Tab-separated table of N, CA, C and O in Angstrom:
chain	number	residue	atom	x	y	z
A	1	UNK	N	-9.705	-13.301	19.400
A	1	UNK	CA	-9.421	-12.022	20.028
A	1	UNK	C	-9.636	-10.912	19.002
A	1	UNK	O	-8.941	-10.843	17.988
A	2	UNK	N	-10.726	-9.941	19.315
A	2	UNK	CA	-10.572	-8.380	18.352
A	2	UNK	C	-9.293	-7.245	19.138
A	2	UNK	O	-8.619	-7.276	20.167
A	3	UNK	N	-9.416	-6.556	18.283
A	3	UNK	CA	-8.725	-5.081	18.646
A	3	UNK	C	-9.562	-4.586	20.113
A	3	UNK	O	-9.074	-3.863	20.982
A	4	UNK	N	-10.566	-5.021	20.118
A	4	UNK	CA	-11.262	-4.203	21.574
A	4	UNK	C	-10.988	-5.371	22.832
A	4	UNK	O	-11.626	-5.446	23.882
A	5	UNK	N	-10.353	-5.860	22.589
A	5	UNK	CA	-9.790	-6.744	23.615
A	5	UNK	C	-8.320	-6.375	24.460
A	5	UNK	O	-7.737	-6.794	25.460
A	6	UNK	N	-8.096	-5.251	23.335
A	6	UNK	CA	-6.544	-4.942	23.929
A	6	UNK	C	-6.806	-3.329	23.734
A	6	UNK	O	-6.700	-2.551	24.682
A	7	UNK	N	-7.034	-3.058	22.874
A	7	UNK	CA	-7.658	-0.981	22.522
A	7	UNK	C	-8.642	-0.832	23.217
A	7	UNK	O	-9.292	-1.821	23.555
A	8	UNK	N	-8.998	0.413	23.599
A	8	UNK	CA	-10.589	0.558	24.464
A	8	UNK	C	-10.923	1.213	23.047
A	8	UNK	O	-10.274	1.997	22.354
A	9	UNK	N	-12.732	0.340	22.783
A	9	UNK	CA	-13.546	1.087	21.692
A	9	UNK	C	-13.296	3.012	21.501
A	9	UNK	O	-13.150	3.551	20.403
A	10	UNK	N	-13.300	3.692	22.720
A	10	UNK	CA	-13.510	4.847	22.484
A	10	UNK	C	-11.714	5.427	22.132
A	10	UNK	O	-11.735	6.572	21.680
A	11	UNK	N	-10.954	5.121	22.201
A	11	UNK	CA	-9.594	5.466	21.829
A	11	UNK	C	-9.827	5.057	20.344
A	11	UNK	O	-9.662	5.982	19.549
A	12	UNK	N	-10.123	4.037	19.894
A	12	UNK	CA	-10.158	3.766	18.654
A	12	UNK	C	-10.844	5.078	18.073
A	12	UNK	O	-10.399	6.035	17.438
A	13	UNK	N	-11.953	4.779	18.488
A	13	UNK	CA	-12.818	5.926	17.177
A	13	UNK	C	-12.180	7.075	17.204
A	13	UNK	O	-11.701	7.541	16.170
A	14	UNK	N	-12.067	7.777	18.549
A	14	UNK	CA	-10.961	9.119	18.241
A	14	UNK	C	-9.645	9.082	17.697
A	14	UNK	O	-9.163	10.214	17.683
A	15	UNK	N	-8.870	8.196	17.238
A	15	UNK	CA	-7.680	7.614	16.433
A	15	UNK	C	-8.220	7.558	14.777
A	15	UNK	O	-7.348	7.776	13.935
A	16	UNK	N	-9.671	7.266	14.273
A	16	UNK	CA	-10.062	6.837	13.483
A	16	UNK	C	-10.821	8.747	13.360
A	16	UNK	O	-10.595	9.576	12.479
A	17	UNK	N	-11.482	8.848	14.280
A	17	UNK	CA	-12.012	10.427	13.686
A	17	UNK	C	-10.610	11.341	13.129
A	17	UNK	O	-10.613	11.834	12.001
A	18	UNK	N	-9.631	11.467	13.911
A	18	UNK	CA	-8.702	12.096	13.600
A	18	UNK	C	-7.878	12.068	12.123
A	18	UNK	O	-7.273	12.944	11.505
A	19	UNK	N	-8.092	10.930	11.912
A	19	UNK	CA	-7.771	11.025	9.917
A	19	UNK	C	-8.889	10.648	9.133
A	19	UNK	O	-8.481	10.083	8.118
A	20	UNK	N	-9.874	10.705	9.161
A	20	UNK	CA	-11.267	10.704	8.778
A	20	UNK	C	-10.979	11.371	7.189
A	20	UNK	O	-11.477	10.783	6.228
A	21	UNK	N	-10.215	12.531	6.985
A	21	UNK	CA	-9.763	13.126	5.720
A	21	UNK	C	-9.167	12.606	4.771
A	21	UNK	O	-8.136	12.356	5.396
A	22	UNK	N	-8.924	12.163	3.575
A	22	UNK	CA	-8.051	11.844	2.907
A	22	UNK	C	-6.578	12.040	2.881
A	22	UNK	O	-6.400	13.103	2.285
A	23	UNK	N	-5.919	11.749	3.086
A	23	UNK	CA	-4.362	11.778	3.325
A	23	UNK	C	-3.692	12.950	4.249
A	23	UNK	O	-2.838	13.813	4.051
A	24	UNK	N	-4.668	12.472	5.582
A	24	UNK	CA	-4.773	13.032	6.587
A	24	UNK	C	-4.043	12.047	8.016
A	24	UNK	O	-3.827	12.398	9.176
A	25	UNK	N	-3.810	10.726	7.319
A	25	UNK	CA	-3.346	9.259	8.270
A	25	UNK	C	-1.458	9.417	8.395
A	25	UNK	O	-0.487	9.402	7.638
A	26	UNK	N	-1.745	9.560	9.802
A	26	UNK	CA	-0.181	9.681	10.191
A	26	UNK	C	0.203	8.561	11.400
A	26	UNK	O	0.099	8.635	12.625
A	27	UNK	N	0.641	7.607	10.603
A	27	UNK	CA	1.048	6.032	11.915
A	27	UNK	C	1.162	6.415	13.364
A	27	UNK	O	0.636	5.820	14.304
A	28	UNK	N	1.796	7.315	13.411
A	28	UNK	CA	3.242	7.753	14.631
A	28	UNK	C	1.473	8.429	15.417
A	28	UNK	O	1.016	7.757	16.341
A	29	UNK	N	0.753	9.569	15.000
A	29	UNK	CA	-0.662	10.047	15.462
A	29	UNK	C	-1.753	8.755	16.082
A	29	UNK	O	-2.146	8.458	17.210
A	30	UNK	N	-1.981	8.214	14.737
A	30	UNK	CA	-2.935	6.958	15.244
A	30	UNK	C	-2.103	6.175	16.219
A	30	UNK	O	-2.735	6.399	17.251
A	31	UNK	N	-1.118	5.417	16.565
A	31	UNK	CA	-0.921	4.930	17.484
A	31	UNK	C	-0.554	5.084	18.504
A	31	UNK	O	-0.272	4.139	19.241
A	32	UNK	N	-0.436	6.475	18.892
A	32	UNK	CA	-0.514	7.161	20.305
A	32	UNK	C	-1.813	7.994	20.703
A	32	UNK	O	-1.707	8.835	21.596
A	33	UNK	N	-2.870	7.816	20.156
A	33	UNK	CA	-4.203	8.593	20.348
A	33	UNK	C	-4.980	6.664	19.990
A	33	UNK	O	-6.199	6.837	19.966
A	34	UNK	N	-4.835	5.930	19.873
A	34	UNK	CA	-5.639	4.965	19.937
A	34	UNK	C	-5.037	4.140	21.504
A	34	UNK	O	-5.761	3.570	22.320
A	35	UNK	N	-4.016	4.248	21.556
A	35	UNK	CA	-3.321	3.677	22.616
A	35	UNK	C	-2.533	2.202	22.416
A	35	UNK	O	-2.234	1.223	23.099
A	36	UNK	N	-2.398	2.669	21.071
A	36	UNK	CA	-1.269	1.354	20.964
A	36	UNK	C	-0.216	1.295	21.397
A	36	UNK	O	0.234	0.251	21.868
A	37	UNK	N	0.449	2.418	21.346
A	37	UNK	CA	1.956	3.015	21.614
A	37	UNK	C	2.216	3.231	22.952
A	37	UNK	O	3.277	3.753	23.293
A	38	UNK	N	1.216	2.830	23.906
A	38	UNK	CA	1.419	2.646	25.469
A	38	UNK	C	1.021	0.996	25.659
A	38	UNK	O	0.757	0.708	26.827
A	39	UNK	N	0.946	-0.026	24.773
A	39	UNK	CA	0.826	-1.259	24.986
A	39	UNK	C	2.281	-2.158	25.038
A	39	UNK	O	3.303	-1.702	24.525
A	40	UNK	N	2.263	-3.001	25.469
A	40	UNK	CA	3.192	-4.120	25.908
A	40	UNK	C	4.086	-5.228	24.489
A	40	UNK	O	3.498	-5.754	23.545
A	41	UNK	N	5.057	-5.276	24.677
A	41	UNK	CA	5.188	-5.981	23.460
A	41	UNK	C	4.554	-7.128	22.762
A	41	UNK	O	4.476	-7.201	21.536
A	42	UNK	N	4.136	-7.959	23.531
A	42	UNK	CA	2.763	-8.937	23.316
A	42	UNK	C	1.587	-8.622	23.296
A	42	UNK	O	0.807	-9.435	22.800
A	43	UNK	N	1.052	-7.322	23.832
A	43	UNK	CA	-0.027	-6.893	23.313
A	43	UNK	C	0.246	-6.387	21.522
A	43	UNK	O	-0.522	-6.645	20.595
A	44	UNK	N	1.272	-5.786	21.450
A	44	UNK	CA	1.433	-5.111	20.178
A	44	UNK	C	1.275	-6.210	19.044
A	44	UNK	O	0.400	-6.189	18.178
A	45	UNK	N	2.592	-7.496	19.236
A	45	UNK	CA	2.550	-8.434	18.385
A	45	UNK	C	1.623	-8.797	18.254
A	45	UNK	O	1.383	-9.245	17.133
A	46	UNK	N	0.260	-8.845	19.547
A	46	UNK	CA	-1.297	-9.746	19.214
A	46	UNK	C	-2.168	-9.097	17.792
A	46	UNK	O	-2.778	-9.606	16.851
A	47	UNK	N	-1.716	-7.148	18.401
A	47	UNK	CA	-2.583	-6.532	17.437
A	47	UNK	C	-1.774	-6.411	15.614
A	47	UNK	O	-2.152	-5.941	14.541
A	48	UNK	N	-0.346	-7.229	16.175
A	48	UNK	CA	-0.107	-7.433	14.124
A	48	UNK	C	-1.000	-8.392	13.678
A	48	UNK	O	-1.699	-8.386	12.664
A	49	UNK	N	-0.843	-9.613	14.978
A	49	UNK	CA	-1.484	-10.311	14.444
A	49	UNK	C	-3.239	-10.705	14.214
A	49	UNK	O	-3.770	-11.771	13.902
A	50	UNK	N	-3.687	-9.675	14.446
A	50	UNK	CA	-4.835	-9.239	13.769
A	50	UNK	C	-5.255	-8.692	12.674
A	50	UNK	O	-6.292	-8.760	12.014
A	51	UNK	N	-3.892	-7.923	12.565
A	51	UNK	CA	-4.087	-6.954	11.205
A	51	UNK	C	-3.515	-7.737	10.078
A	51	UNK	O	-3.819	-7.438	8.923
A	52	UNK	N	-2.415	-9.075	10.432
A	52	UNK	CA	-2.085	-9.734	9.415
A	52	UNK	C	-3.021	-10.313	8.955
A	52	UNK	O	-3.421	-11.432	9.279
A	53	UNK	N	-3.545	-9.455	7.990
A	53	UNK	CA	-5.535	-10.639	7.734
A	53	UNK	C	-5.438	-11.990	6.840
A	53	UNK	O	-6.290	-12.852	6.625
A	54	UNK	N	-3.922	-11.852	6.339
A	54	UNK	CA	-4.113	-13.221	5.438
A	54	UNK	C	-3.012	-14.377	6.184
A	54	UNK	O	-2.718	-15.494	5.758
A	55	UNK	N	-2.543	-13.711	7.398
A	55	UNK	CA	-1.970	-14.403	8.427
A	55	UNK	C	-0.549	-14.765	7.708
A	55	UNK	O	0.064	-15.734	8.157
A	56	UNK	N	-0.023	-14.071	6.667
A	56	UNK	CA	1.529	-14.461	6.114
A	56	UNK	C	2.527	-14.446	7.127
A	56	UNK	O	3.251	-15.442	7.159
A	57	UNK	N	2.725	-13.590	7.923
A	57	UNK	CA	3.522	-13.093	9.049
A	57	UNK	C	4.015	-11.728	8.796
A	57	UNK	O	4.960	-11.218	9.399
A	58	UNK	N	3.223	-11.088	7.740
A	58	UNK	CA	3.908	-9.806	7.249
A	58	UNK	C	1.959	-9.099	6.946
A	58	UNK	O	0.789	-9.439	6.772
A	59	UNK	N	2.886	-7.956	7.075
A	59	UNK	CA	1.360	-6.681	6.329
A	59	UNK	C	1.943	-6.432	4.924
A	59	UNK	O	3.061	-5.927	4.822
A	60	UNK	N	1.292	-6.736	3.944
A	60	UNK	CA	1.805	-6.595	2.421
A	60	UNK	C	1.028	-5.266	2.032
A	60	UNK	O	-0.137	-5.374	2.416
A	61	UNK	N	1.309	-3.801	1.278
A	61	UNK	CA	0.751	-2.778	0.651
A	61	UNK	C	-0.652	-3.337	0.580
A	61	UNK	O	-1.538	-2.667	1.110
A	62	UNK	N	-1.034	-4.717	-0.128
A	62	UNK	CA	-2.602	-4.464	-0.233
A	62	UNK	C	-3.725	-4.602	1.153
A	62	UNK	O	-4.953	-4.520	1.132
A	63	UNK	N	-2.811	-4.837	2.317
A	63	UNK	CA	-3.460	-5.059	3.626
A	63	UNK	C	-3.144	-3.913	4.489
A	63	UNK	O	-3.892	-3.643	5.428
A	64	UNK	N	-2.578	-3.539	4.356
A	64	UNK	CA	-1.877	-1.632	4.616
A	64	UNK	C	-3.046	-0.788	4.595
A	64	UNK	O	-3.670	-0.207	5.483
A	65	UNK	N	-3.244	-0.924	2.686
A	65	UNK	CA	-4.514	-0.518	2.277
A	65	UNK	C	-5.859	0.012	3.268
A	65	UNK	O	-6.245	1.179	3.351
A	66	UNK	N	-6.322	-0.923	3.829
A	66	UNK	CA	-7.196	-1.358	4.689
A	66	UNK	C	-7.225	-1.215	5.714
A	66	UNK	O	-8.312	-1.183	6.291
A	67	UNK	N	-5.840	-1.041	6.504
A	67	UNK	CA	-5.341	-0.628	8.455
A	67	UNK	C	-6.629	-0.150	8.742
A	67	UNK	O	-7.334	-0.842	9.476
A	68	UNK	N	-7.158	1.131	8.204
A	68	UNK	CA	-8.485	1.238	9.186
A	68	UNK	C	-9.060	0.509	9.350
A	68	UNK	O	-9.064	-0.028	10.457
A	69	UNK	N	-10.166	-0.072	7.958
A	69	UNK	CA	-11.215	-0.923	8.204
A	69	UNK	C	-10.872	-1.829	9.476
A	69	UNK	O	-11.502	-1.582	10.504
A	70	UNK	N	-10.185	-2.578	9.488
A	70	UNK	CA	-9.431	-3.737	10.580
A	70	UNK	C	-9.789	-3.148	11.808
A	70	UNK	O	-9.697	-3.967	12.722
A	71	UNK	N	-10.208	-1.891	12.216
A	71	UNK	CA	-10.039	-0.999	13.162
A	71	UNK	C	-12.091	-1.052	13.473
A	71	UNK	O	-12.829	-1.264	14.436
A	72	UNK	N	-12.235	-0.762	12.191
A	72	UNK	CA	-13.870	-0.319	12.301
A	72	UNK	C	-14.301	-0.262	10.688
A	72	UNK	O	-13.924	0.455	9.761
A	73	UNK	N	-15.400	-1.504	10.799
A	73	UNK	CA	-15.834	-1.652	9.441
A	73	UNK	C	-15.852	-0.714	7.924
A	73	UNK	O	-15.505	-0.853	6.751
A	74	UNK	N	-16.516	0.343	8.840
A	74	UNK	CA	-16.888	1.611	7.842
A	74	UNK	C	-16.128	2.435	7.647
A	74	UNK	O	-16.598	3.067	6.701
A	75	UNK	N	-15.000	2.971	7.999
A	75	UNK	CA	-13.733	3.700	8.370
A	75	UNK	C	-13.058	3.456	6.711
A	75	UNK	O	-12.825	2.368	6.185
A	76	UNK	N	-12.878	4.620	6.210
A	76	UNK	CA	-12.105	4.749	4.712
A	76	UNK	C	-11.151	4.020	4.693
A	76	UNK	O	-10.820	3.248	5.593
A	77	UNK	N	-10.513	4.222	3.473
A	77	UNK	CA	-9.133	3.460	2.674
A	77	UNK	C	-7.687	4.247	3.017
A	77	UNK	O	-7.843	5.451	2.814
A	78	UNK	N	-6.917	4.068	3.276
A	78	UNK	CA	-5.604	4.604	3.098
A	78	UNK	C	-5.556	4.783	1.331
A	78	UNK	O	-5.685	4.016	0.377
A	79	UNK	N	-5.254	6.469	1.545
A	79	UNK	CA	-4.702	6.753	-0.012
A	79	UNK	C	-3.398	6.051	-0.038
A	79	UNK	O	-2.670	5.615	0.854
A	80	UNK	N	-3.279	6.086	-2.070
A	80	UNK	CA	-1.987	5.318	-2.597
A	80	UNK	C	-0.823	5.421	-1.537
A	80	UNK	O	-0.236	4.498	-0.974
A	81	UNK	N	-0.553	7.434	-1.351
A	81	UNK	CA	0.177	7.986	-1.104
A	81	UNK	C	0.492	7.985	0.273
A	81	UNK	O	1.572	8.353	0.738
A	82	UNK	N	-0.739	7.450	1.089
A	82	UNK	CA	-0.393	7.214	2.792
A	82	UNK	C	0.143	5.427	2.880
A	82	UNK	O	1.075	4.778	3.354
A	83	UNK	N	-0.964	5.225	2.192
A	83	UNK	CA	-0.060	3.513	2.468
A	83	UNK	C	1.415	3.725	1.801
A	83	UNK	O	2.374	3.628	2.567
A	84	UNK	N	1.620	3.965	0.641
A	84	UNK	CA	3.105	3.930	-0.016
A	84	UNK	C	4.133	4.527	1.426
A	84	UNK	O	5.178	3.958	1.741
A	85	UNK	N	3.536	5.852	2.226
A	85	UNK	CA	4.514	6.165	3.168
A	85	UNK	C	4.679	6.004	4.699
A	85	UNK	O	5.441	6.433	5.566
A	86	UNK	N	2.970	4.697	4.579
A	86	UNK	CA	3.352	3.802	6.529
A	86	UNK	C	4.313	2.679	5.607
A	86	UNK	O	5.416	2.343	6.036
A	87	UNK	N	3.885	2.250	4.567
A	87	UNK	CA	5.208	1.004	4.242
A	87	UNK	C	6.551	1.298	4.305
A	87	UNK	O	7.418	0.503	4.669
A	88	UNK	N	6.778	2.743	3.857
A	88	UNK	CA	8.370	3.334	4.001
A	88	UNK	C	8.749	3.553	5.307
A	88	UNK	O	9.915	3.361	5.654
A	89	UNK	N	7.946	3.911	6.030
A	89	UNK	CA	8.336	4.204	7.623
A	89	UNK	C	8.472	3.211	8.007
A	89	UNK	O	9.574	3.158	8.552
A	90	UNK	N	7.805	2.011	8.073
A	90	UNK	CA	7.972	0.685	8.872
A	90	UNK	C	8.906	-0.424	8.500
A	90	UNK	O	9.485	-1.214	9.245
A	91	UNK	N	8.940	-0.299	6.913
A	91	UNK	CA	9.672	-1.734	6.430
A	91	UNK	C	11.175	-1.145	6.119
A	91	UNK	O	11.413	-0.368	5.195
A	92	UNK	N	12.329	-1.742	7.225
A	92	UNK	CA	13.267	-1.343	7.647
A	92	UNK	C	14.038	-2.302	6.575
A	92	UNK	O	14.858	-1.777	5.822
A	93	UNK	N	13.830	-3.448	6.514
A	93	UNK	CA	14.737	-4.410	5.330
A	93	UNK	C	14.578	-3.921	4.026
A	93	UNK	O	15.509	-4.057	3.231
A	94	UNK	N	13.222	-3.206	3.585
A	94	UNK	CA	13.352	-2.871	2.272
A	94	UNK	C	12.657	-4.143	1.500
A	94	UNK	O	12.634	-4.039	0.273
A	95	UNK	N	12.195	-5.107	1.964
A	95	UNK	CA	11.964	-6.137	1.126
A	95	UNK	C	9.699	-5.999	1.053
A	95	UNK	O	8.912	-6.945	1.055
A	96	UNK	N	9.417	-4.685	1.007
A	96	UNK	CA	8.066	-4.748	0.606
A	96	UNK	C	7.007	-4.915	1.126
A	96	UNK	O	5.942	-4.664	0.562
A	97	UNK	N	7.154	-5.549	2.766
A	97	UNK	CA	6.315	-5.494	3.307
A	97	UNK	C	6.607	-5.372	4.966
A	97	UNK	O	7.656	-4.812	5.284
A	98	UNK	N	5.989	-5.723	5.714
A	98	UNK	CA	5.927	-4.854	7.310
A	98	UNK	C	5.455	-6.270	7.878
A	98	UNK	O	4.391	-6.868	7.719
A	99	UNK	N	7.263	-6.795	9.004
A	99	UNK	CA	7.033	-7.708	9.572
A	99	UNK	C	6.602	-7.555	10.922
A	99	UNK	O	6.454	-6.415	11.363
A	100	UNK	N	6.416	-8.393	11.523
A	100	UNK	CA	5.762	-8.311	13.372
A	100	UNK	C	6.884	-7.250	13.952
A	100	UNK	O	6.557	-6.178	14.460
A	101	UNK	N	8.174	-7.664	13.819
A	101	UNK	CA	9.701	-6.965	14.671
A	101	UNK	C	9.657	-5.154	14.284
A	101	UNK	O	9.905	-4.264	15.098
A	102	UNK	N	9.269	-4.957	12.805
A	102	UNK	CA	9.338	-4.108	12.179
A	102	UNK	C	8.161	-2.615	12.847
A	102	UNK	O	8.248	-1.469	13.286
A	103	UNK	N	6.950	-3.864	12.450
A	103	UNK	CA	5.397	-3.517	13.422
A	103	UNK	C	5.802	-2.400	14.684
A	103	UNK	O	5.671	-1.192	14.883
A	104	UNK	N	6.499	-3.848	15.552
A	104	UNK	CA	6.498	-3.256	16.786
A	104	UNK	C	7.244	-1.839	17.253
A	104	UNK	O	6.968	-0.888	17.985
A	105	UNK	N	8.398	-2.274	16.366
A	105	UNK	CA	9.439	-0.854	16.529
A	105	UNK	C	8.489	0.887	15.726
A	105	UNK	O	8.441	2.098	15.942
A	106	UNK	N	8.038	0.068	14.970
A	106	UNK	CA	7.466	1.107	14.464
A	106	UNK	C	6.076	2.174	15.749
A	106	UNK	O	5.891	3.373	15.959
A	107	UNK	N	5.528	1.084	16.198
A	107	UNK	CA	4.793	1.532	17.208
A	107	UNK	C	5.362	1.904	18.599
A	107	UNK	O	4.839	2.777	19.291
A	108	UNK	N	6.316	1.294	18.930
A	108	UNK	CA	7.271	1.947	20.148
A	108	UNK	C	8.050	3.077	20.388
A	108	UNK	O	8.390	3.607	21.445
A	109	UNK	N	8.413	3.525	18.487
A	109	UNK	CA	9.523	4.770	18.722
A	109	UNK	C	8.690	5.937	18.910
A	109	UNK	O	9.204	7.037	19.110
């Protein structure tokens, strides 16, 4: 299963044009202009588990990194300073990285 199995291609790219800038990426923006944040709780968990690329059960800072690409090959990097502050918004235990439960709440509120 990709992301275009559950996102429509054209929500993506306008989610992805919209922080196109350098530390211009705002979670709470991209996932209500891509249409994550109107998906189902099993749709949501499917799309962690896509983005979990090394399949731990968690998104660790160096896979954060990357959220776009996962989205669309060519699509920039999250600066230090945007990944350092989707990890603070999402990881509610404090223990470093961003679990599925964490994911979801984060995309629902």
């Amino acid at each position: 299963m990709s992301l275009t199995d559950i996102l429509s291609p054209s929500d993506i790219a306008a989610a992805l044009r919209d922080c196109q800038a350098p530390d211009s990426f705002s979670p709470k923006k991209f996932f209500q202009i891509s249409g994550m944040s109107k998906k189902s709780s099993s749709q949501i968990k499917e799309i962690f588990r896509i983005l979990d690329n090394d399949q731990s059960g968690f998104i660790e800072e160096d896979e954060l990194k990357y959220f776009l690409q996962r989205f669309e090959c060519g699509a920039r990097v999250l600066t230090a300073s945007e990944t350092k502050t989707f990890l603070a918004a999402a990881d509610h235990d404090g223990d470093g990285k961003i679990g599925a439960e964490e994911f979801q709440e984060m995309v629902q509120a």
